[in-house]
Amino acid sequence: MQESTAAVRAVVWTNEELQLLDQRALPQLVNYLSYREVDAVATAIREMVVRGAPAIGIAAAYGIVLAARARYAQSPEDWKSAIEADLRTLAEARPTAVNLFWAIERLRGVLAGIEGDPEPVLLAEARRIHEQDIAANHRMGELGAALIERPCAILTHCNAGALATGGYGTALGVVRAGFASGRITEVYADETRPWLQGARLTAWEMVQEGIPVTLQAEGAAAHLMKQGRIEWVIVGSDRIAANGDVANKIGTYGLAVLAHHHGVKFMVVAPSSTVDMTIASGDDIPIEQRSPDEVLTLAGQRIAAEGAGAWNPAFDVTPAALVDAIVTERGVVLKPDPNKMRDMMS
Ligand code: MRU
């Protein structure tokens, strides 16, 4: 077994700067990039140096620390109004993962009451967000694994692991806990076109941890389920609406429809910072459209016929009716509906 990735950190604060593990280079290269300016952090979020809803929120929180340092040095009197432009820049980086806006609002609430140098106070809050996310993932790992009644293989989509979070992972946190307790025997991972989070990131995490992982093209999922090879689909989320509708990586909705048809259970694992109670249903969740180039090319090489266009929505919405369980650190909601979601969040 190689070194464990349970402790891998996608986001690190060290030597008074933010370091992000460049997920565009994985698994070939483990390379941390350094950030001292908030604009560069926003660009890193947009360009997927850091990705995955909770990790984006944590990176933004540290980005606000950098912004506050610069604005306070420029003008100790006006930094609170000047930093608003930086918060807007961060908020515009990606639209779907609500953890980004959640983290910005949490730090905005803290900065309002600061007198004097803001950096120590905001850094303490960013670190708290980071540590709370890791703790939430461990709790969700236990809660989610406990739902699995007998040893089985599972299917996951995208990467909802240590790399997508503060550490340990949401869906892959359940996999880690479930594998340790013997409930999960094996992981099937969708390669997750076009960005290949499954092939490049989930497979990397699982291999390093000694958890058996088998990659498949997304198109293989129906056949896998028809053969009775898995009992659960386990995924993360970028935003959960007040009625339990779930936005996640494009392709998740299709998996939920397939799971329903084949009698496979469908589990969504996400911290409460991913739940957006201001949005009544998934219809109101903004879906990011990314560049057609991500579909038309592979590793920088054009693979599609010249002249073809491409449609590249990065996320889709799975209706609550197709979800068997939403697992948060606050508890488990079975067969989600607006009342159960409200009870869990209140
Ligand atoms: O475009 P990405 O890679 O940021 O999308 C990530 C996902 O869709 C994850 O499944 C989701 O953020 C949950 S991560 C714990």
XYZ file of N, CA, C and O in Angstrom, residues 247-331:
340
model
N -28.033 19.195 -6.768
C -27.154 19.481 -7.910
C -25.816 18.788 -7.687
O -25.247 18.850 -6.594
N -25.343 18.123 -8.706
C -24.015 17.502 -8.634
C -23.482 17.386 -10.062
O -24.150 17.754 -11.033
N -22.281 16.864 -10.173
C -21.598 16.760 -11.465
C -22.498 16.180 -12.543
O -23.236 15.221 -12.298
N -22.419 16.766 -13.726
C -23.226 16.309 -14.860
C -23.107 14.780 -15.002
O -22.004 14.227 -14.935
N -24.244 14.149 -15.144
C -24.267 12.683 -15.212
C -24.866 12.051 -13.975
O -25.310 10.898 -14.006
N -24.919 12.822 -12.870
C -25.466 12.287 -11.623
C -26.954 11.966 -11.771
O -27.441 10.926 -11.299
N -27.685 12.864 -12.406
C -29.132 12.671 -12.591
C -29.391 11.367 -13.367
O -30.266 10.559 -12.997
N -28.630 11.160 -14.411
C -28.792 9.922 -15.185
C -28.565 8.686 -14.311
O -29.302 7.687 -14.404
N -27.568 8.752 -13.441
C -27.305 7.622 -12.540
C -28.484 7.374 -11.609
O -28.840 6.227 -11.312
N -29.104 8.473 -11.139
C -30.240 8.332 -10.212
C -31.428 7.673 -10.910
O -32.120 6.831 -10.317
N -31.657 8.054 -12.162
C -32.749 7.435 -12.931
C -32.459 5.942 -13.110
O -33.332 5.085 -12.897
N -31.236 5.630 -13.468
C -30.848 4.219 -13.655
C -30.976 3.440 -12.344
O -31.440 2.292 -12.331
N -30.540 4.056 -11.256
C -30.583 3.368 -9.959
C -32.032 3.043 -9.592
O -32.348 1.932 -9.142
N -32.905 4.027 -9.813
C -34.329 3.827 -9.510
C -34.878 2.641 -10.313
O -35.570 1.771 -9.781
N -34.541 2.590 -11.573
C -35.046 1.530 -12.460
C -34.561 0.148 -12.019
O -35.290 -0.839 -12.126
N -33.330 0.107 -11.513
C -32.713 -1.192 -11.200
C -32.797 -1.567 -9.725
O -32.213 -2.577 -9.308
N -33.475 -0.739 -8.912
C -33.574 -1.068 -7.489
C -32.268 -0.890 -6.738
O -32.032 -1.533 -5.704
N -31.414 -0.006 -7.256
C -30.150 0.325 -6.577
C -30.396 1.569 -5.729
O -31.074 2.499 -6.164
N -29.851 1.620 -4.512
C -30.115 2.766 -3.636
C -29.175 3.931 -3.981
O -28.049 3.717 -4.440
N -29.655 5.142 -3.679
C -28.945 6.355 -4.107
C -28.692 7.261 -2.889
O -29.640 7.747 -2.270
N -27.423 7.448 -2.548
C -27.043 8.222 -1.357
C -26.268 9.483 -1.755
O -25.338 9.400 -2.548
N -26.660 10.612 -1.176
C -25.963 11.878 -1.392
C -25.316 12.285 -0.073
O -25.997 12.324 0.958
N -24.033 12.589 -0.117
C -23.295 12.902 1.106
C -22.723 14.317 0.965
O -21.935 14.581 0.049
N -23.144 15.223 1.838
C -22.692 16.617 1.723
C -22.841 17.315 3.063
O -23.810 17.082 3.787
N -21.898 18.210 3.385
C -22.030 18.946 4.655
C -23.208 19.918 4.592
O -23.674 20.277 3.501
N -23.662 20.392 5.757
C -24.806 21.311 5.776
C -24.477 22.624 5.062
O -25.387 23.338 4.644
N -23.178 22.926 4.882
C -22.808 24.137 4.125
C -23.172 24.011 2.647
O -23.134 24.997 1.909
N -23.542 22.820 2.201
C -23.960 22.604 0.811
C -25.472 22.744 0.660
O -25.994 22.767 -0.453
N -26.185 22.800 1.787
C -27.652 22.908 1.734
C -28.034 24.382 1.639
O -27.621 25.192 2.470
N -28.798 24.724 0.610
C -29.214 26.102 0.381
C -30.717 26.207 0.631
O -31.530 25.971 -0.266
N -31.066 26.580 1.873
C -32.487 26.636 2.246
C -33.185 27.851 1.633
O -34.400 27.980 1.741
N -32.425 28.741 0.970
C -33.070 29.884 0.307
C -33.627 29.498 -1.053
O -34.321 30.298 -1.692
N -33.316 28.300 -1.507
C -33.754 27.867 -2.840
C -34.790 26.758 -2.682
O -34.506 25.701 -2.104
N -36.005 27.033 -3.164
C -37.110 26.104 -2.898
C -36.917 24.769 -3.595
O -37.209 23.713 -3.029
N -36.426 24.808 -4.823
C -36.248 23.545 -5.557
C -35.024 23.647 -6.450
O -34.459 24.739 -6.654
N -34.661 22.518 -7.027
C -33.483 22.469 -7.889
C -33.625 23.307 -9.144
O -32.616 23.645 -9.777
N -34.867 23.680 -9.501
C -35.066 24.513 -10.701
C -34.350 25.848 -10.576
O -34.041 26.486 -11.579
N -34.129 26.291 -9.328
C -33.522 27.613 -9.116
C -31.998 27.552 -8.962
O -31.361 28.571 -8.672
N -31.429 26.368 -9.091
C -29.965 26.266 -8.922
C -29.281 26.656 -10.236
O -29.577 26.081 -11.290
N -28.377 27.654 -10.192
C -27.675 28.029 -11.428
C -26.715 26.922 -11.860
O -25.936 26.419 -11.049
N -26.817 26.562 -13.109
C -25.960 25.488 -13.635
C -24.840 26.104 -14.472
O -25.102 26.798 -15.458
N -23.617 25.829 -14.062
C -22.462 26.372 -14.778
C -22.328 25.740 -16.163
O -22.411 24.521 -16.300
N -22.137 26.582 -17.164
C -21.789 26.106 -18.509
C -20.296 26.334 -18.692
O -19.833 27.457 -18.550
N -19.555 25.285 -19.005
C -18.118 25.461 -19.182
C -17.763 25.425 -20.673
O -18.614 25.162 -21.525
N -16.523 25.677 -20.951
C -16.081 25.818 -22.346
C -16.326 24.538 -23.147
O -16.021 23.434 -22.672
N -16.816 24.664 -24.397
C -16.944 23.492 -25.277
C -15.615 22.770 -25.470
O -15.586 21.564 -25.718
N -14.512 23.505 -25.326
C -13.193 22.880 -25.534
C -12.961 21.686 -24.608
O -12.235 20.756 -24.948
N -13.580 21.718 -23.410
C -13.381 20.585 -22.482
C -13.935 19.290 -23.073
O -13.469 18.193 -22.756
N -14.963 19.428 -23.932
C -15.579 18.244 -24.550
C -14.881 17.890 -25.869
O -14.702 16.722 -26.210
N -14.471 18.925 -26.594
C -13.932 18.716 -27.942
C -12.486 18.243 -27.928
O -11.983 17.750 -28.948
N -11.821 18.413 -26.771
C -10.395 18.056 -26.707
C -10.136 17.090 -25.556
O -10.943 16.966 -24.638
N -9.017 16.418 -25.613
C -8.579 15.548 -24.519
C -7.083 15.780 -24.337
O -6.322 15.660 -25.319
N -6.682 16.118 -23.116
C -5.275 16.396 -22.813
C -4.670 17.354 -23.842
O -3.556 17.158 -24.329
N -5.451 18.380 -24.200
C -4.941 19.411 -25.095
C -5.026 19.066 -26.577
O -4.715 19.904 -27.427
N -5.425 17.851 -26.916
C -5.526 17.440 -28.324
C -6.978 17.439 -28.762
O -7.836 16.892 -28.046
N -7.273 17.993 -29.920
C -8.637 17.927 -30.450
C -8.969 16.472 -30.774
O -8.200 15.773 -31.443
N -10.128 16.005 -30.262
C -10.546 14.630 -30.569
C -11.826 14.615 -31.399
O -12.154 13.618 -32.022
N -12.570 15.728 -31.402
C -13.848 15.767 -32.129
C -13.611 16.227 -33.561
O -12.621 16.904 -33.859
N -14.558 15.848 -34.417
C -14.473 16.269 -35.814
C -14.438 17.798 -35.888
O -15.180 18.469 -35.169
N -13.562 18.331 -36.726
C -13.515 19.779 -36.936
C -14.894 20.250 -37.378
O -15.539 19.588 -38.205
N -15.354 21.350 -36.839
C -16.645 21.900 -37.243
C -17.761 21.543 -36.278
O -18.800 22.197 -36.271
N -17.568 20.487 -35.454
C -18.597 20.113 -34.472
C -18.562 21.092 -33.299
O -17.480 21.529 -32.887
N -19.727 21.417 -32.739
C -19.794 22.201 -31.515
C -19.967 21.253 -30.332
O -20.036 20.035 -30.506
N -20.035 21.810 -29.119
C -20.247 20.960 -27.934
C -21.040 21.726 -26.887
O -20.905 22.944 -26.739
N -21.879 21.000 -26.176
C -22.674 21.537 -25.059
C -22.034 20.998 -23.797
O -21.836 19.774 -23.664
N -21.716 21.861 -22.837
C -20.932 21.419 -21.685
C -21.469 21.936 -20.354
O -20.796 22.692 -19.654
N -22.715 21.536 -19.984
C -23.176 21.887 -18.634
C -22.363 21.093 -17.612
O -22.185 19.873 -17.751
N -21.861 21.768 -16.578
C -20.968 21.092 -15.626
C -21.741 20.316 -14.554
O -21.172 19.447 -13.890
N -23.034 20.636 -14.390
C -23.820 20.006 -13.318
C -25.218 19.667 -13.825
O -25.661 20.201 -14.842
N -25.900 18.794 -13.109
C -27.323 18.576 -13.346
C -28.016 18.460 -11.988
O -27.365 18.470 -10.937
N -29.343 18.387 -12.032
C -30.115 18.355 -10.781
C -30.889 17.042 -10.710
O -31.637 16.697 -11.625
N -30.694 16.321 -9.637
C -31.432 15.083 -9.381
C -32.629 15.404 -8.486
O -32.455 15.967 -7.394
N -33.849 15.085 -8.923
C -35.018 15.373 -8.083
C -34.971 14.567 -6.784
O -34.521 13.411 -6.770
N -35.479 15.187 -5.725
C -35.463 14.533 -4.405
C -36.130 13.159 -4.448
O -35.728 12.243 -3.704
N -37.123 13.000 -5.317
C -37.863 11.732 -5.377
C -36.968 10.551 -5.759
O -37.329 9.393 -5.502
N -35.807 10.840 -6.353
C -34.907 9.749 -6.747
C -33.809 9.504 -5.710
O -32.924 8.670 -5.927
N -33.846 10.249 -4.609
C -32.780 10.153 -3.595
C -33.274 9.327 -2.404
O -34.323 9.630 -1.824
N -32.531 8.282 -2.047
C -32.910 7.483 -0.870
C -32.441 8.117 0.422
O -33.126 8.035 1.440
N -31.257 8.720 0.401
C -30.723 9.284 1.653
C -29.830 10.478 1.358
O -28.996 10.419 0.450
N -30.049 11.556 2.121
C -29.091 12.665 2.154
C -28.391 12.590 3.504
O -29.048 12.595 4.552
N -27.068 12.494 3.461
C -26.281 12.387 4.694
C -25.531 13.692 4.906
O -24.746 14.110 4.047
N -25.801 14.380 6.021
C -25.000 15.544 6.408
C -24.426 15.261 7.795
O -24.805 14.271 8.440
N -23.574 16.181 8.263
C -23.020 15.987 9.609
C -24.087 16.212 10.672
O -23.920 15.831 11.826
N -25.217 16.822 10.288
C -26.312 17.036 11.244
C -27.221 15.831 11.355
O -28.108 15.799 12.224
N -27.098 14.900 10.432
C -27.924 13.704 10.478
C -28.295 13.235 9.086
O -27.880 13.821 8.083
